[in-house]
């Protein structure tokens, strides 16, 4: 089967070709319009499409369908209904109506809603997103849907993303119009998200409660070998991992997911999968499915796929690079410099719009990647810092400098590109990028947003990107529509934007301490943790932008802020409880058992002869007993700090307490446990060590 990839590819997707084959011509045409323009479908057409979808699915052995949606949990949800309909005479037929395709009403009262749905109107609705294809997963027809409340408020990640696509299209089209473009009908943002993950042996995983409950290790001394030798990055892929990757590719290809490259990452047991980019909402659906399938495929290969941002201390965590660009329905990438002065001016205008957006909405970009898990990565010298800045590279920097100063570009020995009145270097893709430390890097014809954690849904970062870009483009369009001298106006606008927002550009090493100081001088935000970042969500500036472009209402923003805060609190709370459980029930008894054996050895030796040296056992027993006593003290401190949280009523204050008291108490407890692990005999330690976890797969 694997040999015939073209045949396999998309075989489980109700895509355009299947539609063309199975739908009446006029219905197919309507569907194409709906998919391109996001138009609503009327009932008659929906009935025909639903029936064709059902027939197609039933032929593939499918009996159930589900409205597949993306609630605020960050993972996907589904409720399965079968196609069976009684047909009298104890018989059934398989039916699926247009109504069932278009709308669903899952009993959704226990999804996070941040106070949006009072229980008396606890109904949630799902609505088909016809721009993303239906697909078959686990013998079930999955219909991608948006999820919202009785009052129409968004309860999911997809709804604001779809809204942001419309907003972006509207404003980008205005800009194209001022450039005299009459051909383009639609502008979309495109995304390719590179996914990092760890693979470990399932049997080893099952022995670690911290991994099972929290997705990350809460204890664990450094192994003798970590990632120091850099021998894993791009290294030969081990047979079990290779088997997993092949299996995964087949599953993803069947679902029309463009899994393209795979390789080992820097940390042992860490890998990466990159897809070919596509329209943002499809990229988002695909990434959700990819994460789910990774876990499933790992499981049937006797492995566990860890998507947590920081499963292991001391080795790199996992991120997700969000490559983002802008593309017209005519196939033009608007973030790519062109051949004519007009194209280059247009490119520069989009570029500086992004520059302004990133500068003015540093906080929103930071929030869009904020989670308890990602707090372990950002700023930890392995991922970009929590400070948002933009990288443009040397060549483009020279262009921007010369625009700002009005001095004609001196010109290196390079092909030149013409921009308005200026002659500027024509920079090539290859000469940009390769600054891996930047949170937001221009890479020739796209931006790579590198702050995302590996487990996050890419919906939020992308609806934020689309929205803030739409906002800047709308301001630009306001200034450029109906001007007398367009060329002068646009050049002046580009120059002014560069001048006003150049502080956001940083081409140096983002991991350095100097940058933290320099960024502060420039007045850039440094929102180190989720708790520091989240209050910015409800700032007037941000709320107004979301309202202006119809992305989120003030109420919806508030609810998202609350959901994120609550999630942070819950995650840290569960981690703290798991630590206490492991500490008291596993670690202390293990160390005690070892100390007891040491003590018995000492007694035995003494019985034989007082001349036998007992210094090593004695020393070890004393050291470990002291550490145990410290450990018990730290357990008490952690327990007390958890108890304190119960009396705090404000959620923000509670989250701050977790950050300022609970997490430091957890770190101290871990420090002692890890010191004990280094001293205790291997067979006494109650769970697999880092060495076993990281080098468990061959
Ligand atoms: P690298 O990051 O190693 O330079 P590439 O530039 O080939 O690798 O691409 C990395 C990711 O960026 C891939 O997932 C790719 O599909 C995506 N990508 C490439 N072009 C675009 C684009 N125009 N829009 C969005 N994503 C893109
Ligand atoms: Mg990359």
XYZ file of C-alpha atoms and ligand atoms in Angstrom:
726
model
C 0.000 0.000 0.000
C 2.785 2.361 0.942
C 4.198 2.043 -2.538
C 1.275 3.761 -4.098
C 1.346 7.009 -2.203
C -0.535 9.060 -4.808
C -3.407 6.593 -4.603
C -3.278 6.441 -0.839
C -3.042 10.189 -0.415
C -6.332 11.704 0.692
C -8.157 8.398 0.283
C -10.003 9.027 3.541
C -10.968 12.604 2.658
C -14.153 13.828 1.024
C -12.157 16.242 -1.092
C -12.804 18.161 -4.288
C -12.198 15.196 -6.580
C -14.609 12.976 -4.698
C -17.163 15.773 -4.752
C -16.708 16.283 -8.457
C -17.160 12.582 -9.027
C -20.150 12.090 -6.785
C -22.132 15.315 -6.784
C -24.450 16.574 -9.520
C -22.645 19.244 -11.537
C -24.661 22.159 -10.185
C -24.224 21.006 -6.571
C -20.506 20.616 -7.107
C -20.326 24.152 -8.471
C -22.208 25.510 -5.476
C -19.863 23.629 -3.151
C -16.813 25.110 -4.855
C -18.217 28.589 -4.344
C -19.003 27.796 -0.731
C -15.472 26.515 -0.156
C -13.761 29.437 -1.840
C -15.885 32.219 -0.481
C -17.096 30.721 2.779
C -20.730 31.158 1.687
C -23.585 29.464 3.534
C -25.180 26.379 2.070
C -28.934 26.094 1.654
C -30.821 23.072 2.863
C -31.476 21.406 -0.514
C -27.839 21.479 -1.490
C -26.826 20.300 1.977
C -29.140 17.277 1.654
C -27.501 16.243 -1.583
C -23.973 16.727 -0.215
C -24.805 14.863 3.009
C -26.197 11.927 1.119
C -23.172 11.709 -1.164
C -20.870 11.957 1.818
C -22.724 9.179 3.592
C -22.664 6.861 0.561
C -18.948 7.457 0.140
C -18.295 6.782 3.834
C -20.522 3.701 4.021
C -18.648 2.181 1.080
C -15.556 2.462 3.240
C -17.196 0.587 6.095
C -18.203 3.648 8.094
C -21.271 3.444 10.326
C -21.042 6.645 12.347
C -20.512 10.346 11.862
C -19.370 13.022 14.233
C -19.207 16.774 14.345
C -15.531 17.187 15.044
C -14.742 20.377 16.963
C -12.008 22.147 18.861
C -13.198 23.284 22.290
C -11.088 25.435 24.558
C -9.439 22.352 26.053
C -6.914 22.595 23.217
C -7.696 19.112 21.987
C -10.522 17.999 19.742
C -13.899 16.635 20.719
C -16.313 14.329 18.988
C -19.633 12.703 19.745
C -20.541 9.824 17.506
C -23.966 9.238 15.978
C -24.736 6.338 13.737
C -26.339 6.670 10.327
C -29.005 4.097 11.175
C -32.612 5.119 10.803
C -35.546 2.746 11.441
C -37.277 1.786 8.226
C -40.168 -0.234 9.675
C -40.333 -4.007 9.847
C -37.366 -4.080 12.272
C -35.199 -2.901 9.405
C -32.810 0.007 9.285
C -31.398 2.127 6.518
C -28.335 4.349 6.570
C -29.308 8.005 6.423
C -27.605 11.345 6.830
C -29.483 14.574 6.223
C -28.313 18.028 5.264
C -29.534 19.285 8.596
C -27.353 16.773 10.419
C -24.411 17.806 8.283
C -24.828 21.530 8.803
C -25.632 21.718 12.477
C -25.262 19.618 15.579
C -26.109 20.064 19.193
C -23.622 18.201 21.335
C -24.330 18.028 25.020
C -21.491 20.286 25.778
C -22.042 21.596 29.244
C -18.709 20.432 30.537
C -16.426 22.113 28.046
C -14.574 25.183 29.315
C -16.556 28.325 28.531
C -15.216 30.929 30.937
C -18.678 31.886 32.142
C -20.162 32.281 28.673
C -22.886 29.724 29.051
C -25.137 29.892 32.057
C -26.358 26.384 32.802
C -29.961 27.219 31.897
C -28.808 27.693 28.351
C -26.074 25.127 28.429
C -26.666 24.046 24.880
C -23.744 24.198 22.521
C -24.031 24.082 18.778
C -21.667 22.885 16.134
C -21.742 24.270 12.597
C -20.047 22.733 9.586
C -16.962 24.493 8.265
C -17.268 23.575 4.581
C -13.841 25.101 3.852
C -12.193 22.156 5.593
C -12.893 18.720 4.119
C -14.746 15.955 5.944
C -12.615 12.879 6.598
C -12.766 9.354 7.961
C -10.957 8.549 11.159
C -11.483 5.383 13.218
C -14.327 4.284 10.989
C -16.175 7.501 11.660
C -17.030 10.289 9.261
C -15.650 13.448 10.855
C -17.224 16.764 9.922
C -15.017 19.736 10.869
C -17.205 22.185 12.749
C -17.173 25.399 14.716
C -18.601 25.265 18.243
C -20.636 28.091 19.758
C -23.216 28.811 22.439
C -26.946 29.404 22.289
C -26.214 33.131 22.194
C -23.770 32.678 19.310
C -20.606 33.169 21.347
C -17.538 31.261 20.251
C -16.730 28.342 22.538
C -13.885 26.984 20.455
C -10.622 27.726 18.735
C -11.871 27.466 15.176
C -14.538 30.185 15.216
C -12.202 33.141 15.817
C -9.764 31.660 13.320
C -12.428 31.567 10.604
C -13.523 35.081 11.516
C -9.915 36.290 11.353
C -9.520 34.840 7.859
C -12.442 36.934 6.676
C -11.140 40.047 8.396
C -7.702 39.560 6.936
C -9.046 38.961 3.461
C -11.138 42.110 3.618
C -8.271 44.386 4.617
C -5.671 42.767 2.361
C -8.048 43.155 -0.586
C -8.317 46.881 0.168
C -4.548 47.142 -0.020
C -4.374 45.237 -3.296
C -7.016 47.579 -4.704
C -4.983 50.683 -3.928
C -2.172 49.072 -5.878
C -4.555 48.790 -8.818
C -5.014 45.021 -8.566
C -8.339 44.065 -10.136
C -7.664 40.375 -10.607
C -7.317 38.983 -7.105
C -10.530 37.738 -5.521
C -9.284 36.370 -2.253
C -6.282 36.638 0.059
C -5.550 33.864 2.535
C -2.892 33.318 5.092
C -0.994 30.072 4.749
C 0.668 28.044 7.471
C 3.103 25.178 7.757
C 3.667 24.115 11.345
C 6.726 22.083 12.221
C 5.892 19.735 15.079
C 8.444 18.537 17.632
C 7.823 15.554 19.904
C 9.495 12.918 22.056
C 9.101 9.182 21.632
C 9.722 6.892 24.572
C 9.086 3.259 25.333
C 5.580 2.630 26.607
C 6.556 0.148 29.322
C 9.032 2.646 30.759
C 6.477 5.452 30.509
C 3.845 3.493 32.413
C 6.134 3.353 35.422
C 6.280 7.147 35.651
C 3.145 8.594 37.272
C 4.398 12.109 36.578
C 4.475 11.429 32.845
C 1.132 9.664 32.960
C -0.630 12.421 34.926
C 1.231 15.544 33.822
C 2.956 14.701 30.546
C 6.277 15.774 32.012
C 8.743 14.473 34.559
C 8.555 16.217 37.914
C 11.640 14.483 39.289
C 14.753 13.116 37.647
C 18.483 13.572 38.072
C 20.557 14.419 35.032
C 21.719 11.303 33.195
C 25.461 10.841 32.529
C 24.771 11.619 28.878
C 22.261 14.108 27.592
C 22.444 16.188 24.420
C 26.017 17.400 24.936
C 27.500 15.536 22.013
C 24.887 16.789 19.560
C 24.909 13.306 18.134
C 21.168 12.994 17.839
C 20.322 15.985 15.619
C 19.698 14.752 12.083
C 21.283 11.463 13.171
C 20.388 8.072 11.738
C 16.831 7.222 12.725
C 16.528 4.114 14.902
C 14.509 1.176 13.543
C 11.611 1.460 16.001
C 11.356 5.176 15.374
C 11.562 4.590 11.646
C 8.717 2.073 11.889
C 6.676 4.627 13.802
C 7.371 7.344 11.232
C 6.430 5.132 8.285
C 3.242 4.067 9.993
C 2.463 7.691 10.852
C 3.079 8.904 7.304
C 0.633 6.397 5.889
C -2.056 7.439 8.364
C -1.488 11.138 7.717
C -1.336 10.745 3.952
C -4.635 8.879 3.959
C -6.097 11.958 5.608
C -4.615 14.232 2.990
C -2.087 15.663 5.418
C 1.055 16.750 3.644
C 3.619 15.248 6.013
C 6.839 16.034 4.239
C 9.990 15.842 6.329
C 10.977 14.036 9.471
C 14.205 13.998 11.385
C 15.788 13.597 14.776
C 15.960 16.729 16.866
C 18.638 17.986 19.232
C 17.596 16.121 22.376
C 17.827 12.337 22.607
C 14.437 10.741 21.810
C 13.252 13.993 20.205
C 11.994 14.210 16.639
C 10.272 16.596 14.264
C 7.649 16.363 11.579
C 7.051 19.133 9.049
C 4.105 19.336 6.696
C 3.832 21.264 3.468
C 1.962 24.511 4.123
C -1.684 25.074 3.353
C -4.502 27.528 4.121
C -4.473 28.427 7.779
C -7.707 26.783 8.962
C -6.867 23.555 7.188
C -3.331 23.698 8.591
C -4.872 24.055 12.016
C -7.246 21.104 11.573
C -4.383 19.062 10.177
C -2.111 19.855 13.072
C -4.794 18.792 15.553
C -5.279 15.517 13.693
C -1.523 15.037 13.396
C -1.026 15.316 17.143
C -3.833 12.860 17.773
C -2.604 10.350 15.212
C 0.973 10.628 16.505
C -0.224 9.469 19.898
C -2.284 6.649 18.465
C 0.391 5.367 16.119
C 2.978 5.541 18.883
C 0.736 3.486 21.122
C 0.307 0.675 18.629
C 4.069 0.623 18.162
C 4.639 0.149 21.880
C 5.736 3.760 22.233
C 4.418 6.924 23.797
C 4.517 10.247 21.981
C 5.078 13.128 24.393
C 3.822 16.473 23.150
C 4.506 18.371 26.357
C 6.701 21.459 25.981
C 9.178 20.286 28.577
C 9.022 16.588 29.386
C 12.608 16.482 30.695
C 14.680 19.007 32.554
C 18.169 19.604 31.216
C 17.389 18.657 27.639
C 15.608 20.790 25.056
C 11.866 21.019 25.199
C 9.556 20.798 22.208
C 8.116 23.620 20.185
C 6.126 24.136 17.072
C 7.365 26.557 14.441
C 4.471 28.349 12.832
C 5.497 29.358 9.312
C 3.031 32.025 8.235
C 2.628 33.741 4.920
C 0.120 35.523 2.716
C -1.132 34.176 -0.557
C -3.632 35.331 -3.178
C -6.039 33.101 -5.070
C -3.822 33.791 -8.073
C -0.946 32.075 -6.329
C 1.038 35.211 -5.484
C 2.930 35.197 -2.195
C 2.592 38.746 -0.894
C 5.568 38.334 1.426
C 7.879 37.645 -1.459
C 9.750 40.478 -3.159
C 8.863 40.686 -6.817
C 10.429 41.830 -10.047
C 8.766 45.161 -10.603
C 8.834 48.344 -8.503
C 5.115 47.950 -7.780
C 5.539 44.402 -6.531
C 8.430 45.416 -4.343
C 6.594 48.355 -2.865
C 3.653 46.100 -2.153
C 5.990 43.582 -0.525
C 7.525 46.296 1.650
C 4.116 47.584 2.651
C 3.025 44.143 3.844
C 6.360 43.695 5.565
C 6.161 46.954 7.503
C 2.528 46.229 8.350
C 3.770 43.087 10.073
C 6.535 45.060 11.738
C 3.984 47.488 13.169
C 1.656 44.645 14.140
C 4.338 42.741 16.024
C 5.478 45.905 17.786
C 2.014 47.064 18.811
C 0.769 43.618 19.769
C 3.795 42.045 21.435
C 1.524 41.179 24.321
C -1.069 39.408 22.193
C 1.578 37.333 20.448
C 3.034 36.368 23.800
C -0.426 35.448 25.112
C -1.171 33.388 22.032
C 1.564 30.950 23.058
C 1.138 31.180 26.836
C 0.684 28.025 28.887
C 2.097 26.517 32.044
C 4.007 24.035 29.900
C 5.501 26.625 27.563
C 6.686 28.724 30.525
C 9.419 26.094 30.973
C 10.729 26.778 27.485
C 10.497 30.455 26.650
C 13.624 32.171 27.787
C 15.330 28.972 28.832
C 18.144 29.296 26.288
C 16.692 26.707 23.996
C 13.642 28.527 22.713
C 13.142 32.184 21.921
C 12.870 34.391 24.985
C 9.556 35.682 26.265
C 10.486 39.009 24.635
C 8.804 39.375 21.269
C 10.960 40.832 18.501
C 11.342 40.462 14.765
C 14.304 39.260 12.708
C 14.704 40.528 9.158
C 18.295 39.612 8.369
C 21.174 41.690 7.150
C 20.054 42.389 3.590
C 16.566 43.460 4.433
C 17.909 45.491 7.339
C 20.002 47.494 4.882
C 16.931 48.069 2.762
C 14.944 49.287 5.742
C 17.813 51.513 6.894
C 18.106 53.155 3.532
C 14.352 53.680 3.317
C 14.340 55.264 6.728
C 17.254 57.575 6.079
C 16.153 58.391 2.569
C 19.689 57.695 1.407
C 19.905 55.725 -1.749
C 21.119 52.213 -1.104
C 24.852 52.180 -1.735
C 24.655 48.795 -3.312
C 26.751 45.753 -2.870
C 27.772 43.594 -5.718
C 24.297 42.173 -6.041
C 21.339 42.198 -8.299
C 19.267 45.263 -7.506
C 15.595 45.542 -6.972
C 13.675 48.681 -7.662
C 11.442 50.079 -5.006
C 9.656 53.269 -5.871
C 12.288 55.948 -6.091
C 14.943 53.807 -4.504
C 17.094 51.148 -5.949
C 17.539 48.424 -3.412
C 19.322 45.116 -3.284
C 17.400 42.160 -4.486
C 17.792 39.827 -1.584
C 17.548 36.148 -1.958
C 15.824 33.636 0.201
C 19.056 31.897 1.105
C 20.709 35.026 2.395
C 17.995 35.666 4.952
C 17.282 33.581 8.054
C 19.383 31.136 9.949
C 19.000 33.124 13.114
C 17.435 30.332 15.093
C 17.061 32.401 18.240
C 14.475 34.879 16.973
C 10.866 34.520 18.068
C 9.553 35.947 14.806
C 11.879 35.589 11.873
C 11.452 36.645 8.277
C 12.636 33.698 6.218
C 12.552 34.975 2.662
C 8.881 34.680 1.797
C 7.232 33.935 5.143
C 7.532 34.585 8.825
C 8.462 31.845 11.221
C 6.815 32.354 14.608
C 8.916 30.198 16.890
C 7.427 30.740 20.326
C 4.697 28.129 20.088
C 4.817 25.202 22.446
C 4.556 21.720 20.984
C 1.158 20.917 22.453
C -0.632 24.173 21.663
C -3.413 24.459 19.115
C -2.113 26.711 16.363
C -5.525 28.360 16.098
C -4.847 31.050 18.670
C -1.438 32.223 17.409
C -2.853 32.378 13.907
C -6.067 34.183 14.659
C -3.979 36.705 16.552
C -1.557 37.056 13.641
C -4.378 37.413 11.131
C -6.175 39.950 13.291
C -3.255 42.212 14.089
C -2.132 42.120 10.470
C -5.690 42.977 9.382
C -5.712 45.883 11.801
C -2.510 47.405 10.421
C -3.593 46.833 6.834
C -6.882 48.560 7.563
C -5.032 51.570 8.940
C -2.815 51.607 5.865
C -5.780 51.301 3.529
C -7.469 54.215 5.297
C -4.414 56.314 4.547
C -3.858 55.199 0.982
C -7.365 55.092 -0.426
C -8.192 58.238 -2.409
C -4.765 59.875 -2.113
C -3.692 62.104 -4.956
C -0.171 60.880 -5.376
C -0.140 57.211 -4.485
C 3.573 56.630 -5.010
C 4.583 59.447 -2.706
C 1.996 58.456 -0.117
C 2.965 54.808 -0.024
C 6.674 55.532 0.156
C 6.132 58.007 2.952
C 3.939 55.501 4.805
C 6.587 52.803 4.549
C 9.290 55.200 5.709
C 7.231 56.432 8.653
C 6.340 52.900 9.732
C 9.977 51.821 9.644
C 10.938 54.863 11.686
C 8.197 54.366 14.271
C 8.554 50.644 14.741
C 12.187 49.775 14.109
C 12.670 49.058 17.821
C 10.922 45.707 17.290
C 13.661 44.506 14.944
C 16.513 42.583 16.462
C 18.893 40.578 14.331
C 21.277 39.502 17.088
C 21.355 36.621 19.533
C 18.030 36.509 21.352
C 19.415 34.083 23.954
C 21.974 36.570 25.263
C 21.643 38.463 28.532
C 22.548 41.681 26.723
C 19.383 41.413 24.685
C 17.228 41.367 27.808
C 18.826 44.647 28.904
C 18.703 46.153 25.420
C 15.038 45.164 24.974
C 14.177 46.857 28.222
C 15.920 50.024 27.029
C 13.843 49.880 23.867
C 10.710 49.608 25.959
C 9.801 46.136 24.734
C 7.704 43.899 26.911
C 9.222 40.977 28.765
C 6.262 38.928 29.935
C 8.153 36.042 31.413
C 5.306 33.810 32.443
C 1.736 33.033 31.481
C 0.572 34.733 34.644
C 2.389 37.953 33.678
C 1.081 37.838 30.129
C -2.595 36.951 30.530
C -3.893 40.204 32.055
C -2.926 41.918 28.793
C -5.635 39.928 27.004
C -8.360 42.133 28.445
C -6.546 45.437 27.836
C -8.681 47.960 26.011
C -6.317 48.192 23.041
C -6.539 44.450 22.413
C -10.244 44.074 23.087
C -11.008 46.972 20.744
C -9.020 45.421 17.929
C -10.807 42.093 18.319
C -14.170 43.849 18.372
C -13.352 46.121 15.431
C -12.613 43.190 13.143
C -15.406 40.977 14.411
C -13.038 38.349 15.814
C -14.127 38.268 19.448
C -16.594 40.270 21.510
C -15.504 41.793 24.817
C -17.321 38.931 26.547
C -15.546 36.331 24.458
C -12.158 37.889 25.193
C -12.906 37.877 28.898
C -13.950 34.234 28.768
C -10.740 33.261 26.995
C -8.655 35.086 29.552
C -10.454 33.235 32.325
C -10.169 29.847 30.650
C -6.416 30.267 30.168
C -5.951 31.394 33.745
C -7.998 28.516 35.084
C -6.096 26.069 32.955
C -2.779 27.360 34.280
C -3.966 26.964 37.865
C -5.264 23.450 37.279
C -2.128 22.275 35.522
C 0.207 23.504 38.245
C -2.115 22.163 40.938
C -2.156 18.671 39.456
C 1.616 18.760 39.096
C 2.023 19.758 42.734
C -0.294 16.989 43.922
C 1.514 14.455 41.770
C 4.840 15.540 43.248
C 3.532 15.147 46.773
C 2.130 11.749 45.933
C 5.362 10.526 44.374
C 7.478 12.139 47.062
C 5.648 10.684 50.006
C 4.603 7.336 48.628
C 7.501 6.393 46.408
C 10.639 8.445 46.944
C 10.765 8.602 50.743
C 10.024 4.886 51.213
C 12.691 4.028 48.615
C 15.358 6.147 50.236
C 14.397 4.781 53.655
C 14.714 1.232 52.407
C 18.184 1.992 51.105
C 19.215 3.679 54.354
C 17.845 0.713 56.285
C 19.948 -1.674 54.214
C 22.963 0.536 54.740
C 22.322 0.515 58.483
C 21.933 -3.247 58.504
C 25.162 -3.617 56.591
C 26.902 -1.460 59.153
C 25.496 -3.603 62.002
C 26.507 -6.814 60.282
C 30.001 -5.568 59.628
C 30.367 -4.501 63.234
C 29.209 -7.904 64.444
C 31.959 -9.528 62.440
C 34.703 -7.191 63.525
C 35.041 -3.643 64.719
C 38.058 -3.440 62.454
C 35.907 -3.470 59.299
C 35.626 -0.025 57.848
C 32.033 1.286 57.777
C 32.811 4.820 56.728
C 31.183 4.728 53.292
C 27.899 3.240 54.538
C 27.837 5.559 57.501
C 28.558 8.619 55.423
C 25.934 7.718 52.891
C 23.335 6.851 55.521
C 23.920 10.162 57.280
C 23.799 12.184 54.065
C 20.637 10.506 52.842
C 18.963 10.780 56.237
C 19.696 14.501 56.266
C 18.322 14.874 52.741
C 15.203 12.928 53.750
C 14.645 15.297 56.635
C 15.022 18.289 54.280
C 12.702 16.589 51.842
C 10.014 16.186 54.487
C 10.355 19.890 55.373
C 9.924 20.869 51.742
C 6.914 18.595 51.411
C 5.351 20.538 54.260
C 6.133 23.873 52.599
C 4.548 22.717 49.352
C 1.484 21.396 51.183
C 1.093 24.677 53.034
C 1.438 26.728 49.884
C -1.251 24.617 48.234
C -3.512 25.089 51.207
C -3.082 28.851 50.986
C -4.519 28.837 47.455
C -7.880 27.731 48.815
C -8.380 31.052 50.561
C -7.654 33.173 47.475
C -10.779 34.245 45.646
C -9.430 36.203 42.672
C -8.271 33.836 39.942
C -5.478 36.175 38.873
C -4.195 36.394 42.445
C -4.470 32.644 42.757
C -2.451 32.106 39.594
C 0.140 34.530 40.915
C 0.390 32.529 44.116
C 0.969 29.351 42.109
C 3.703 31.110 40.182
C 5.357 32.803 43.146
C 4.965 30.190 45.883
C 3.820 26.806 44.609
C 6.209 26.485 41.665
C 9.305 27.530 43.684
C 8.298 25.030 46.392
C 8.013 22.338 43.735
C 11.436 23.213 42.389
C 13.021 22.961 45.824
C 11.414 19.613 46.470
C 12.658 18.351 43.156
C 16.173 19.576 43.856
C 16.428 17.424 46.973
C 14.868 14.384 45.343
C 17.295 14.631 42.432
C 20.253 14.829 44.837
C 19.001 11.698 46.599
C 18.538 9.903 43.301
C 22.220 10.433 42.556
C 23.163 8.634 45.780
C 20.638 5.832 46.040
C 21.304 2.372 44.623
C 19.713 1.853 41.236
C 17.492 -1.056 42.205
C 16.013 0.969 45.057
C 14.878 3.929 42.956
C 11.099 3.652 42.566
C 10.767 4.604 38.929
C 12.808 4.639 35.702
C 15.604 7.208 35.552
C 16.246 9.826 32.876
C 18.792 7.522 31.275
C 16.170 4.812 30.901
C 13.546 7.249 29.641
C 15.693 9.048 27.108
C 17.490 6.029 25.761
C 14.610 3.575 25.831
C 13.971 3.234 22.119
C 16.179 1.445 19.635
P 13.229 25.496 6.976
O 12.434 26.027 8.122
O 14.107 24.374 7.390
O 13.906 26.571 6.201
P 11.311 25.383 4.807
O 11.588 26.789 4.560
O 11.372 24.452 3.659
O 12.239 24.794 5.959
O 9.872 25.236 5.401
C 9.559 25.068 6.717
C 8.075 25.059 6.830
O 7.569 26.266 6.281
C 7.386 23.935 6.085
O 6.366 23.402 6.882
C 6.844 24.637 4.875
O 5.703 24.014 4.345
C 6.491 25.993 5.442
N 6.321 27.020 4.409
C 7.050 27.181 3.292
N 6.528 28.182 2.537
C 5.435 28.646 3.201
C 4.443 29.651 2.956
N 4.451 30.389 1.865
N 3.467 29.806 3.866
C 3.441 29.072 4.989
N 4.333 28.128 5.271
C 5.313 27.912 4.398
Mg 11.900 25.912 10.547
